[in-house]
PDB file of C-alpha atoms in Angstrom:
ATOM      1  CA  MET A  15      50.511 -18.543  60.220  1.00 49.00           C
ATOM      2  CA  LYS A  16      49.158 -17.539  57.191  1.00 49.00           C
ATOM      3  CA  LYS A  17      50.143 -17.300  53.672  1.00 50.00           C
ATOM      4  CA  LYS A  18      50.723 -14.650  52.143  1.00 47.00           C
ATOM      5  CA  ARG A  19      49.471 -13.668  49.144  1.00 46.00           C
ATOM      6  CA  LYS A  20      50.379 -12.010  45.960  1.00 46.00           C
ATOM      7  CA  ALA A  21      48.199  -9.040  44.634  1.00 45.00           C
ATOM      8  CA  VAL A  22      46.386  -9.857  40.915  1.00 45.00           C
ATOM      9  CA  ILE A  23      46.468  -7.443  38.566  1.00 48.00           C
ATOM     10  CA  LEU A  24      43.684  -7.864  36.783  1.00 50.00           C
ATOM     11  CA  LYS A  25      43.611  -5.863  33.093  1.00 50.00           C
ATOM     12  CA  VAL A  26      40.417  -4.157  31.812  1.00 52.00           C
ATOM     13  CA  SER A  27      40.881  -4.315  28.107  1.00 50.00           C
ATOM     14  CA  GLU A  28      40.285  -6.193  25.360  1.00 52.00           C
ATOM     15  CA  ASN A  29      43.013  -8.840  23.805  1.00 49.00           C
ATOM     16  CA  GLU A  30      43.829  -8.868  20.380  1.00 54.00           C
ATOM     17  CA  LYS A  31      40.822 -11.129  19.871  1.00 48.00           C
ATOM     18  CA  GLY A  32      38.559  -8.241  21.601  1.00 49.00           C
ATOM     19  CA  ASN A  33      38.142 -11.316  24.352  1.00 43.00           C
ATOM     20  CA  ARG A  34      37.495  -8.425  27.543  1.00 42.00           C
ATOM     21  CA  TYR A  35      40.038  -9.978  30.748  1.00 47.00           C
ATOM     22  CA  VAL A  36      37.341  -9.446  33.587  1.00 54.00           C
ATOM     23  CA  LYS A  37      35.330 -11.976  31.765  1.00 49.00           C
ATOM     24  CA  ASN A  38      30.935 -12.414  32.158  1.00 49.00           C
ATOM     25  CA  ASN A  39      31.110  -9.528  35.024  1.00 52.00           C
ATOM     26  CA  ARG A  40      32.463 -10.965  37.637  1.00 55.00           C
ATOM     27  CA  ILE A  41      35.397 -10.292  39.395  1.00 53.00           C
ATOM     28  CA  PRO A  42      37.623 -13.675  40.614  1.00 52.00           C
ATOM     29  CA  GLN A  43      36.786 -14.519  44.414  1.00 52.00           C
ATOM     30  CA  LEU A  44      39.488 -12.593  46.740  1.00 50.00           C
ATOM     31  CA  GLU A  45      39.735 -11.549  50.153  1.00 69.00           C
ATOM     32  CA  ILE A  46      39.487  -7.831  48.567  1.00 80.00           C
ATOM     33  CA  SER A  47      36.749  -4.823  50.239  1.00 86.00           C
ATOM     34  CA  GLU A  48      37.574  -3.016  47.634  1.00 90.00           C
ATOM     35  CA  TYR A  49      39.545  -1.743  44.506  1.00 90.00           C
ATOM     36  CA  ASP A  50      41.425   0.574  42.658  1.00 92.00           C
ATOM     37  CA  ILE A  51      40.021   1.540  39.191  1.00 92.00           C
ATOM     38  CA  ILE A  52      43.182   3.744  37.527  1.00 93.00           C
ATOM     39  CA  VAL A  53      42.207   5.945  34.055  1.00 94.00           C
ATOM     40  CA  LYS A  54      43.930   7.960  31.691  1.00 95.00           C
ATOM     41  CA  MET A  55      42.384  10.600  32.090  1.00 94.00           C
ATOM     42  CA  GLU A  56      42.997  14.339  30.894  1.00 93.00           C
ATOM     43  CA  ARG A  57      43.516  16.320  34.753  1.00 93.00           C
ATOM     44  CA  GLU A  58      41.268  19.113  33.502  1.00 93.00           C
ATOM     45  CA  ASN A  59      38.395  16.335  32.590  1.00 92.00           C
ATOM     46  CA  VAL A  60      38.389  16.028  36.789  1.00 91.00           C
ATOM     47  CA  HIS A  61      35.671  18.024  37.651  1.00 89.00           C
ATOM     48  CA  MET A  62      33.250  17.048  34.656  1.00 90.00           C
ATOM     49  CA  LEU A  63      34.086  13.204  36.167  1.00 91.00           C
ATOM     50  CA  ASN A  64      33.060  14.751  39.604  1.00 88.00           C
ATOM     51  CA  TYR A  65      29.903  16.185  38.335  1.00 85.00           C
ATOM     52  CA  ILE A  66      28.649  13.418  36.257  1.00 85.00           C
ATOM     53  CA  LEU A  67      29.327  10.532  38.610  1.00 82.00           C
ATOM     54  CA  GLU A  68      27.014  11.757  41.656  1.00 78.00           C
ATOM     55  CA  ALA A  69      24.157  11.797  40.035  1.00 77.00           C
ATOM     56  CA  GLU A  70      25.327   7.680  41.102  1.00 76.00           C
ATOM     57  CA  ASP A  71      24.628   6.879  44.634  1.00 72.00           C
ATOM     58  CA  ASN A  72      27.872   5.620  46.025  1.00 80.00           C
ATOM     59  CA  ILE A  73      29.104   3.398  43.227  1.00 86.00           C
ATOM     60  CA  MET A  74      33.026   5.052  43.469  1.00 88.00           C
ATOM     61  CA  ASN A  75      35.091   7.875  44.555  1.00 88.00           C
ATOM     62  CA  ILE A  76      37.479   9.822  43.383  1.00 88.00           C
ATOM     63  CA  ARG A  77      40.945   9.883  44.683  1.00 87.00           C
ATOM     64  CA  SER A  78      43.763  11.138  43.721  1.00 89.00           C
ATOM     65  CA  PHE A  79      46.368  11.836  40.610  1.00 92.00           C
ATOM     66  CA  GLU A  80      48.572   9.053  40.224  1.00 88.00           C
ATOM     67  CA  GLY A  81      50.771  10.454  37.650  1.00 90.00           C
ATOM     68  CA  ASP A  82      48.755  10.862  34.675  1.00 89.00           C
ATOM     69  CA  TYR A  83      46.492   8.575  35.912  1.00 94.00           C
ATOM     70  CA  LEU A  84      42.913   9.351  38.378  1.00 94.00           C
ATOM     71  CA  ARG A  85      43.294   6.383  40.858  1.00 94.00           C
ATOM     72  CA  VAL A  86      38.902   5.186  41.891  1.00 93.00           C
ATOM     73  CA  ILE A  87      38.196   3.077  44.871  1.00 92.00           C
ATOM     74  CA  ALA A  88      35.120   0.549  44.415  1.00 92.00           C
ATOM     75  CA  THR A  89      33.614  -1.471  46.501  1.00 91.00           C
ATOM     76  CA  LYS A  90      34.344  -5.638  45.739  1.00 90.00           C
ATOM     77  CA  ASP A  91      29.737  -4.596  45.252  1.00 90.00           C
ATOM     78  CA  THR A  92      29.977  -2.147  43.249  1.00 91.00           C
ATOM     79  CA  VAL A  93      33.477  -2.359  40.494  1.00 93.00           C
ATOM     80  CA  ILE A  94      31.499  -4.330  38.039  1.00 93.00           C
ATOM     81  CA  ASP A  95      28.697  -0.984  38.302  1.00 92.00           C
ATOM     82  CA  ALA A  96      31.491   1.767  38.872  1.00 93.00           C
ATOM     83  CA  ILE A  97      33.633   0.413  35.111  1.00 94.00           C
ATOM     84  CA  ARG A  98      30.040   0.073  33.996  1.00 93.00           C
ATOM     85  CA  LEU A  99      29.766   4.060  34.725  1.00 92.00           C
ATOM     86  CA  LEU A 100      33.737   5.020  33.350  1.00 93.00           C
ATOM     87  CA  GLU A 101      32.319   3.245  30.027  1.00 93.00           C
ATOM     88  CA  SER A 102      28.961   5.010  29.652  1.00 92.00           C
ATOM     89  CA  VAL A 103      31.190   8.009  30.157  1.00 91.00           C
ATOM     90  CA  LYS A 104      33.481   8.082  27.073  1.00 91.00           C
ATOM     91  CA  GLU A 105      30.425   9.764  25.446  1.00 89.00           C
ATOM     92  CA  TYR A 106      31.315  13.053  27.204  1.00 91.00           C
ATOM     93  CA  ILE A 107      34.560  12.329  28.482  1.00 93.00           C
ATOM     94  CA  ASP A 108      38.418  11.446  27.098  1.00 94.00           C
ATOM     95  CA  LEU A 109      39.394   8.085  29.452  1.00 94.00           C
ATOM     96  CA  GLU A 110      40.167   4.346  29.071  1.00 94.00           C
ATOM     97  CA  ILE A 111      40.618   2.524  31.470  1.00 95.00           C
ATOM     98  CA  VAL A 112      43.734   0.650  32.278  1.00 94.00           C
ATOM     99  CA  GLU A 113      44.151  -1.198  35.515  1.00 93.00           C
ATOM    100  CA  LEU A 114      42.183  -2.792  38.184  1.00 94.00           C
ATOM    101  CA  ARG A 115      43.627  -4.100  41.802  1.00 92.00           C
ATOM    102  CA  PRO A 116      42.791  -4.181  44.628  1.00 91.00           C
ATOM    103  CA  ASN A 117      43.054  -1.229  46.811  1.00 89.00           C
ATOM    104  CA  ASN A 118      46.294  -1.735  49.692  1.00 77.00           C
ATOM    105  CA  GLY A 119      43.746  -0.567  52.338  1.00 74.00           C
ATOM    106  CA  LYS A 120      44.960   3.087  52.083  1.00 67.00           C
ATOM    107  CA  ALA A 121      42.875   5.972  51.178  1.00 61.00           C
ATOM    108  CA  ASN A 122      45.817   7.941  49.901  1.00 59.00           C
TER     109      ASN A 122
END
C-alpha cells in the first residue's frame, strides 16, 4: 500500500531577507506533472494577459478565477518559464504571483 503524501505548497515570493522560495530556478523533485500558479489580478485585465500569453507556445494555460485569484496551469517542464513570463508581464499588467501548488488533476 502506497503512503499518502500531503500536498506541498510552494510560495513564489520573497521573504524578509529578499530570498526567493523557489530557488535556483528549480522545483523540488516530486511526482507531480502539473502545477497551479495562483495570480492575484483584476478580472478586467485577464483578456490583455491572454493576448500577451498567446505569443508564447504552450507554456501555460489560463484556467479560471477562484474568488480574486486567477488559476493558471503549467506542466512541470514549463512551470519555471511560466513564472518568468508572468513576472515579465508585470510591466504591462498589475499582477502578483501569490502561490505555486501541485495541480490536483482537475481542469476546473
